mmCIF file of C-alpha atoms and ligand atoms in Angstrom:
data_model
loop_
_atom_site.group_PDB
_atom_site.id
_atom_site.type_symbol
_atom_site.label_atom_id
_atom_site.label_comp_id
_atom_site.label_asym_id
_atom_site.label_seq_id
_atom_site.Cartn_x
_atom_site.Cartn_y
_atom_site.Cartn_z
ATOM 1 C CA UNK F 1 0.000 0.000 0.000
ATOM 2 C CA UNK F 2 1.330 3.367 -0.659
ATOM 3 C CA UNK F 3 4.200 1.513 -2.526
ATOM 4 C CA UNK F 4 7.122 4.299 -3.216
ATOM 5 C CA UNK F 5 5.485 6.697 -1.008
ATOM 6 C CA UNK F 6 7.971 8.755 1.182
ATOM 7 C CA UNK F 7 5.606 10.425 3.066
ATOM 8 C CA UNK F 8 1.314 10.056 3.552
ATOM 9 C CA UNK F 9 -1.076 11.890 0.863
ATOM 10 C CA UNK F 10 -2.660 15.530 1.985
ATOM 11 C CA UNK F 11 -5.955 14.500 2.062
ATOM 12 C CA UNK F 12 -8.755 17.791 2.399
ATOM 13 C CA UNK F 13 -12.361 17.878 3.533
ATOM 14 C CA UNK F 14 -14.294 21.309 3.551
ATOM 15 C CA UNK F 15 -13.048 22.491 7.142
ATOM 16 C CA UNK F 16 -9.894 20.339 7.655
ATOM 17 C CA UNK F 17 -6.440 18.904 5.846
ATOM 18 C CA UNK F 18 -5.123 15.607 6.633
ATOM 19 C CA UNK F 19 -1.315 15.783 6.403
ATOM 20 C CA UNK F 20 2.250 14.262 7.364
ATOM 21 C CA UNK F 21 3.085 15.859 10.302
ATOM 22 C CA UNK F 22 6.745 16.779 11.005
ATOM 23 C CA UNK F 23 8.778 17.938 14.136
ATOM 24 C CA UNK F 24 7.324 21.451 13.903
ATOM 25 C CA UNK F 25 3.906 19.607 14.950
ATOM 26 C CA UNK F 26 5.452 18.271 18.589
ATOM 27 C CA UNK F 27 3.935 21.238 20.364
ATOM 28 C CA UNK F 28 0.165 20.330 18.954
ATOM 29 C CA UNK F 29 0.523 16.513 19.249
ATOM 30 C CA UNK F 30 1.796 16.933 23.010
ATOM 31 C CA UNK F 31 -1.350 19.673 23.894
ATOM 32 C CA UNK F 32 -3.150 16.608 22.147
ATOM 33 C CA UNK F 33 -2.517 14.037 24.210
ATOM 34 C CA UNK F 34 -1.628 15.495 27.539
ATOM 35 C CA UNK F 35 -5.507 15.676 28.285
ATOM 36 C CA UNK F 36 -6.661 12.784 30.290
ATOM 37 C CA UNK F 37 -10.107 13.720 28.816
ATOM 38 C CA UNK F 38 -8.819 12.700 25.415
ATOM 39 C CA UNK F 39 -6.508 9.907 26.980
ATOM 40 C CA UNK F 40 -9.502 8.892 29.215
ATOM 41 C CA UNK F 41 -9.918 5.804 26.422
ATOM 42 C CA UNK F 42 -7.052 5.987 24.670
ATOM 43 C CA UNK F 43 -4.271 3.333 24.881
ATOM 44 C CA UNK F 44 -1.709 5.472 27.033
ATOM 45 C CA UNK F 45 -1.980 7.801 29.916
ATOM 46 C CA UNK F 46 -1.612 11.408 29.432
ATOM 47 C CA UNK F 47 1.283 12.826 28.635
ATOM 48 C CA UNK F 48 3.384 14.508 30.756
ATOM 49 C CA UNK F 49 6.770 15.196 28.881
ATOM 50 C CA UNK F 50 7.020 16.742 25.429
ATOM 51 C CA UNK F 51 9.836 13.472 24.812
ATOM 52 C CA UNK F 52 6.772 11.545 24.623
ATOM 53 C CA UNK F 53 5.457 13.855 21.439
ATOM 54 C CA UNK F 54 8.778 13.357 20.289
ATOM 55 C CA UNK F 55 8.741 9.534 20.250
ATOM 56 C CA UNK F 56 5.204 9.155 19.132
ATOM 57 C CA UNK F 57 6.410 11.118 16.067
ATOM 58 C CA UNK F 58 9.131 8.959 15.481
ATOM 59 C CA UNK F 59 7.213 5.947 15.492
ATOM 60 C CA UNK F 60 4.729 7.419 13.348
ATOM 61 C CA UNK F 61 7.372 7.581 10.756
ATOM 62 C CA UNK F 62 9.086 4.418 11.262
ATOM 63 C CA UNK F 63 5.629 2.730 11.393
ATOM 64 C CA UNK F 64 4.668 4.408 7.961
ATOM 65 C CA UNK F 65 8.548 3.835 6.250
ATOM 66 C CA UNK F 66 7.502 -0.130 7.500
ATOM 67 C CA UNK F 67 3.949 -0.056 6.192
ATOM 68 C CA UNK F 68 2.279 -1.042 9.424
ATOM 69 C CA UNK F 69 0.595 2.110 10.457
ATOM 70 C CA UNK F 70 -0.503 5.300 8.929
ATOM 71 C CA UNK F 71 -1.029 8.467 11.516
ATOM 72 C CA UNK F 72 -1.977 11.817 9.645
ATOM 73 C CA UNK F 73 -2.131 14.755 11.881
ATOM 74 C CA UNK F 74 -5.600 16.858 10.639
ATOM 75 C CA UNK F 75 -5.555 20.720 11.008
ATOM 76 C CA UNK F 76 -7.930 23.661 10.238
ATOM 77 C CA UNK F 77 -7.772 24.670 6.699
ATOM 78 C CA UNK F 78 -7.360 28.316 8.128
ATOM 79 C CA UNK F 79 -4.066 27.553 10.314
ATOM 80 C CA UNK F 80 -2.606 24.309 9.085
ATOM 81 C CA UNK F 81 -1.859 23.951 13.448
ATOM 82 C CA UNK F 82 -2.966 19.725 14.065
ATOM 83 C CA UNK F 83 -5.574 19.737 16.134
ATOM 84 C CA UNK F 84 -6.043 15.762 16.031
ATOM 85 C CA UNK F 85 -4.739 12.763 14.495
ATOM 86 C CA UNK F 86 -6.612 9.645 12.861
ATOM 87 C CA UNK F 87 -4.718 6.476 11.952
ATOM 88 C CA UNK F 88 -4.998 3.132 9.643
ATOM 89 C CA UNK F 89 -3.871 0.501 11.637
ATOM 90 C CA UNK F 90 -3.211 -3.356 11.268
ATOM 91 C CA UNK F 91 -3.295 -3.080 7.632
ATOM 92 C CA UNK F 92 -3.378 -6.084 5.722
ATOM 93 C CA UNK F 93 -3.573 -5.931 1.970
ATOM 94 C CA UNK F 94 -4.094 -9.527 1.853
ATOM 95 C CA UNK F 95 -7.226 -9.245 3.865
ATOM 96 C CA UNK F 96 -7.895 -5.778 2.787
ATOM 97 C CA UNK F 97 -8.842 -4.050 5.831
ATOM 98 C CA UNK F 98 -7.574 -1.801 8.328
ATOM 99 C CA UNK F 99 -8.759 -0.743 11.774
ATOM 100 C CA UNK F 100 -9.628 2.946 12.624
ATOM 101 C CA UNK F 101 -7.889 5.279 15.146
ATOM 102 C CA UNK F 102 -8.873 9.359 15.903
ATOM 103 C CA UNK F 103 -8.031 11.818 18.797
ATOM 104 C CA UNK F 104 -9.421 15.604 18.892
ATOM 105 C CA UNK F 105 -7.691 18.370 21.011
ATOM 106 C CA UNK F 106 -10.382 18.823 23.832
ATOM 107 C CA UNK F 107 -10.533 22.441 22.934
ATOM 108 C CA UNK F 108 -11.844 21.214 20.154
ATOM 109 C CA UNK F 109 -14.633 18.779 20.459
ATOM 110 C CA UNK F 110 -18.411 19.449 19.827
ATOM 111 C CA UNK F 111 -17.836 20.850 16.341
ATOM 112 C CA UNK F 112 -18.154 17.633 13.920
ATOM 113 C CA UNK F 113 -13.802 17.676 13.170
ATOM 114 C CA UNK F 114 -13.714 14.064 14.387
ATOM 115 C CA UNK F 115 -16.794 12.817 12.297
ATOM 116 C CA UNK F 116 -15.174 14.943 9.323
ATOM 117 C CA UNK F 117 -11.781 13.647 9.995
ATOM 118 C CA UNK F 118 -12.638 10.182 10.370
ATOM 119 C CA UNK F 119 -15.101 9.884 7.136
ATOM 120 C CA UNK F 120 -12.257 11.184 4.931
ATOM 121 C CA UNK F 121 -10.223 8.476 6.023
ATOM 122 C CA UNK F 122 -12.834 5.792 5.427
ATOM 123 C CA UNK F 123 -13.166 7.789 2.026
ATOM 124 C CA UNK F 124 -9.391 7.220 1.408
ATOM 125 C CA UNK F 125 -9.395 3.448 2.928
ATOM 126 C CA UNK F 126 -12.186 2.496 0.526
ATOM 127 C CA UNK F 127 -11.190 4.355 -2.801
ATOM 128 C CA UNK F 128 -7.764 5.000 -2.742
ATOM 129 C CA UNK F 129 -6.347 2.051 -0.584
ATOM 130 C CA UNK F 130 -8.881 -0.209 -2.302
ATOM 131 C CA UNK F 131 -10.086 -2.104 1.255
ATOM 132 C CA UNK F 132 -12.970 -4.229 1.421
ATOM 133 C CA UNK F 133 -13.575 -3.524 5.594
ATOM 134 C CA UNK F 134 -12.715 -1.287 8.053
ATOM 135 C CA UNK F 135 -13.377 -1.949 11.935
ATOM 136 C CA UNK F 136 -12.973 0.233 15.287
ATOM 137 C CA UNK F 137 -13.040 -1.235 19.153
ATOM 138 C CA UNK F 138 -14.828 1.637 21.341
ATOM 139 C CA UNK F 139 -15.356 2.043 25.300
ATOM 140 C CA UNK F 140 -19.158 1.778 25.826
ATOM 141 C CA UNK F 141 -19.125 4.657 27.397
ATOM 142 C CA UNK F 142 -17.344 6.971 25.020
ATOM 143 C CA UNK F 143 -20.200 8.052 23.421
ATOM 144 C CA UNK F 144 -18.777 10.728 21.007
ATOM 145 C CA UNK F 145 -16.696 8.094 19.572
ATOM 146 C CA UNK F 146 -19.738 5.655 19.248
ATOM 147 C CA UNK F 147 -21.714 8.465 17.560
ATOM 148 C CA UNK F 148 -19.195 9.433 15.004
ATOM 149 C CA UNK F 149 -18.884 5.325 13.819
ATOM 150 C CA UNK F 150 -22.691 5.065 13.519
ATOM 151 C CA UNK F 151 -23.055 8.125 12.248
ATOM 152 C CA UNK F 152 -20.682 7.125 9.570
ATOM 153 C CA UNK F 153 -22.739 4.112 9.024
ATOM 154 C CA UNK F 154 -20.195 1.630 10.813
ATOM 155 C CA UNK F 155 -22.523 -1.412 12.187
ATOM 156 C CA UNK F 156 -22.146 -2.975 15.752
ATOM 157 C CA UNK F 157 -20.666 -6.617 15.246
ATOM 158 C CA UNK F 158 -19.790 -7.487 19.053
ATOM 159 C CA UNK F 159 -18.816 -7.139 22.611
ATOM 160 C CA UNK F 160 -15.353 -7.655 24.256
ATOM 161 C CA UNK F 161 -15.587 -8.362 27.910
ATOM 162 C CA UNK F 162 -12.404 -6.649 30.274
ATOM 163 C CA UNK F 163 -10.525 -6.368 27.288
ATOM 164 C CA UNK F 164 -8.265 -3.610 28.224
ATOM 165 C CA UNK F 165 -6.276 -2.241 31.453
ATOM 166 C CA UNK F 166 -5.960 1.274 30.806
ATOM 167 C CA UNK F 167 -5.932 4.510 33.233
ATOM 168 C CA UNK F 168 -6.142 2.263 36.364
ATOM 169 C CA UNK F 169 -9.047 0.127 35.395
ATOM 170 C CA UNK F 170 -10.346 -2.741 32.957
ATOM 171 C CA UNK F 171 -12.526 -1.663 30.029
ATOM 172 C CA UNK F 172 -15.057 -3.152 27.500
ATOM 173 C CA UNK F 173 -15.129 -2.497 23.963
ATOM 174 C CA UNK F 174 -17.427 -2.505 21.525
ATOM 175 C CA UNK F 175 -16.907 -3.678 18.209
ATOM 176 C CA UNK F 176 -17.797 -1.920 14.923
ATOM 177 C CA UNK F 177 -17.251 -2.743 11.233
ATOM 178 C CA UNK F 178 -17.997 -0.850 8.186
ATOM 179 C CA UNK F 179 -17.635 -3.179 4.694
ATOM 180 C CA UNK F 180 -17.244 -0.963 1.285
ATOM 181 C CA UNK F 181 -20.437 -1.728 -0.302
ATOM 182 C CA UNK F 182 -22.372 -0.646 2.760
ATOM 183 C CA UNK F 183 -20.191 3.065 2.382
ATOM 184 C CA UNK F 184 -21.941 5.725 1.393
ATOM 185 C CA UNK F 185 -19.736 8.899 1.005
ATOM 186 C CA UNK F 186 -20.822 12.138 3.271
ATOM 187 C CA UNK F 187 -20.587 15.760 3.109
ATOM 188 C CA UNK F 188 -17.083 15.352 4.916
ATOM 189 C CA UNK F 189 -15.580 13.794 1.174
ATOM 190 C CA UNK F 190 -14.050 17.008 -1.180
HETATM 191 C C1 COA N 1 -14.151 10.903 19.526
HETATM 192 C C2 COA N 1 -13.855 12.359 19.158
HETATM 193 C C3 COA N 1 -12.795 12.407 18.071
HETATM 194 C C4 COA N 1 -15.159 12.968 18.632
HETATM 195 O O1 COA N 1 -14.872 14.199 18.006
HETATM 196 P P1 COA N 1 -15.881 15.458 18.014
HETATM 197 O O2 COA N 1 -15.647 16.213 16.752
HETATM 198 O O3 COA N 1 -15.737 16.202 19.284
HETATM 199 O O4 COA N 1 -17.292 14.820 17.966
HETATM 200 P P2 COA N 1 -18.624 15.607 18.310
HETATM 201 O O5 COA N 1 -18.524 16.395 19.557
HETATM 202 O O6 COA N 1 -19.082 16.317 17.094
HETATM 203 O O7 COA N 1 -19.595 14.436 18.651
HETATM 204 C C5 COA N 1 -19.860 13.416 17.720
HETATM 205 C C6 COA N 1 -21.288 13.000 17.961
HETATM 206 O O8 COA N 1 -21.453 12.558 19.325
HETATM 207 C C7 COA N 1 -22.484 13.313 19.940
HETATM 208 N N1 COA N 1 -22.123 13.461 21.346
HETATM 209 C C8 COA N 1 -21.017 14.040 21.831
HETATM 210 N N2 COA N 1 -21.014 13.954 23.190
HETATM 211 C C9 COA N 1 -22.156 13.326 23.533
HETATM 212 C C10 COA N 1 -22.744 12.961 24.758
HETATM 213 N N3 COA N 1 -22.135 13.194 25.930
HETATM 214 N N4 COA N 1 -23.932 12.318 24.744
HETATM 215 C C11 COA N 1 -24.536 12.047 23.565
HETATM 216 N N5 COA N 1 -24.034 12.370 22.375
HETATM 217 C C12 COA N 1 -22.859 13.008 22.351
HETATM 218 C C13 COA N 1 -22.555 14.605 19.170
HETATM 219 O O9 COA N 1 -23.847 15.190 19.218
HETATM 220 C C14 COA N 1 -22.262 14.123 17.750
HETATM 221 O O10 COA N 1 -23.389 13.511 17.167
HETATM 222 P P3 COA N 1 -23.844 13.840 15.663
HETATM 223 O O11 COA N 1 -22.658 13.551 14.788
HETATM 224 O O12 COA N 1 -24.992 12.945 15.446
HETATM 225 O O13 COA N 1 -24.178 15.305 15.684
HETATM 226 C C15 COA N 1 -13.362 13.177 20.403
HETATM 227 O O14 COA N 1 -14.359 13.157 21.368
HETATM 228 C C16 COA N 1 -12.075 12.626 21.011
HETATM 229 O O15 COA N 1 -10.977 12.969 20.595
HETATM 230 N N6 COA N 1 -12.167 11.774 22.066
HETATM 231 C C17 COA N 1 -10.977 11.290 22.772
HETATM 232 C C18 COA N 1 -10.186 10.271 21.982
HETATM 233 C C19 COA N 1 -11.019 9.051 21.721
HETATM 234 O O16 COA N 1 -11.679 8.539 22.610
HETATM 235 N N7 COA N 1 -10.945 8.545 20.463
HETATM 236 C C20 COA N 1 -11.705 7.403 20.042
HETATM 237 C C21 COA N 1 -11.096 6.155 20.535
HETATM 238 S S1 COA N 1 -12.092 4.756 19.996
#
């Protein structure tokens, strides 16, 4: 996937641009994730160091130069400063399908950028990248997270008991799948 690639495609929707992020984005990725309300699900604790910013950007490029993982940062049109990031992970061209990742700066939630974010990406997994499924694992009780999926059509396929030990408890998730003849592109495509 991506084959020759040396970075990730810009992708755009009306309000936001998917991009490569570089070191210039540390700053924005650490204000990302040093929120324990965006962390409060997420699989690490806040951050408390900008080296962690650092090293998640690393890996972000070593995990895209291997073709395991691919992490755009998304920004306002208007100030090209990332506000979130949304990821393609466990690829597997074989199977062709991918599972879904997204994170919005707290300051920024309520607005629709993670729904437009996300449904770009399930644009590019299902045109572009050519996959026949994409799936997402969601706390029950994140429910902004379970109402951007269904919103963008992604169907409930199961329940995970205690699956995860995160933030100094054990957490369910719920399962969601989305296959590429049930897609049907949004407003959030350009
Ligand atoms: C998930 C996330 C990206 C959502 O982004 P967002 O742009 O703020 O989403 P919104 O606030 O527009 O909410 C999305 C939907 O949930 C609804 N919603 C939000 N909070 C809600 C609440 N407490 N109760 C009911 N509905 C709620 C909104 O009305 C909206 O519904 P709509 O699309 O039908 O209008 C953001 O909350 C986030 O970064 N969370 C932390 C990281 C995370 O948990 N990622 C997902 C891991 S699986």
């Amino acid at each position: 996937m991506l084959t020759g690639a040396s970075s990730l495609p810009t992708l755009e929707t009306p309000r936001l641009r998917l991009r490569w992020m570089t070191e210039a984005d540390i700053p924005a990725l650490f204000e990302l994730f040093s929120h324990p309300e965006v962390t409060r699900y997420w699989s690490w604790s806040a951050y408390t160091e900008r080296a962690q910013a650092e090293k998640l950007l690393g890996n972000i490029h070593k995990y895209f130069a291997e073709r395991s993982l691919f992490n755009w940062g998304f920004a306002r049109r208007e100030d090209d400063r990332i506000i979130g990031t949304c990821t393609l992970s466990d690829l597997s061209g074989q199977h062709r399908r991918a599972s879904l990742g997204y994170a919005l700066n707290r300051a920024h939630w309520g607005h629709g950028y993670g729904r437009e974010a996300v449904g770009r990406l399930v644009e590019f997994g299902f045109t572009s990248l050519e996959l026949h499924r994409l799936e997402a694992d969601v706390d029950p009780r994140n429910t902004s997270s379970l109402q951007v999926l269904e919103g963008l059509g992604f169907q409930r396929e199961g329940y995970q008991r205690e699956r995860y030990f995160l933030n100094g408890e054990i957490q369910d998730a719920v399962l969601y799948g989305l296959l590429r003849p049930e897609w049907r592109p949004g407003p959030a495509s350009s």
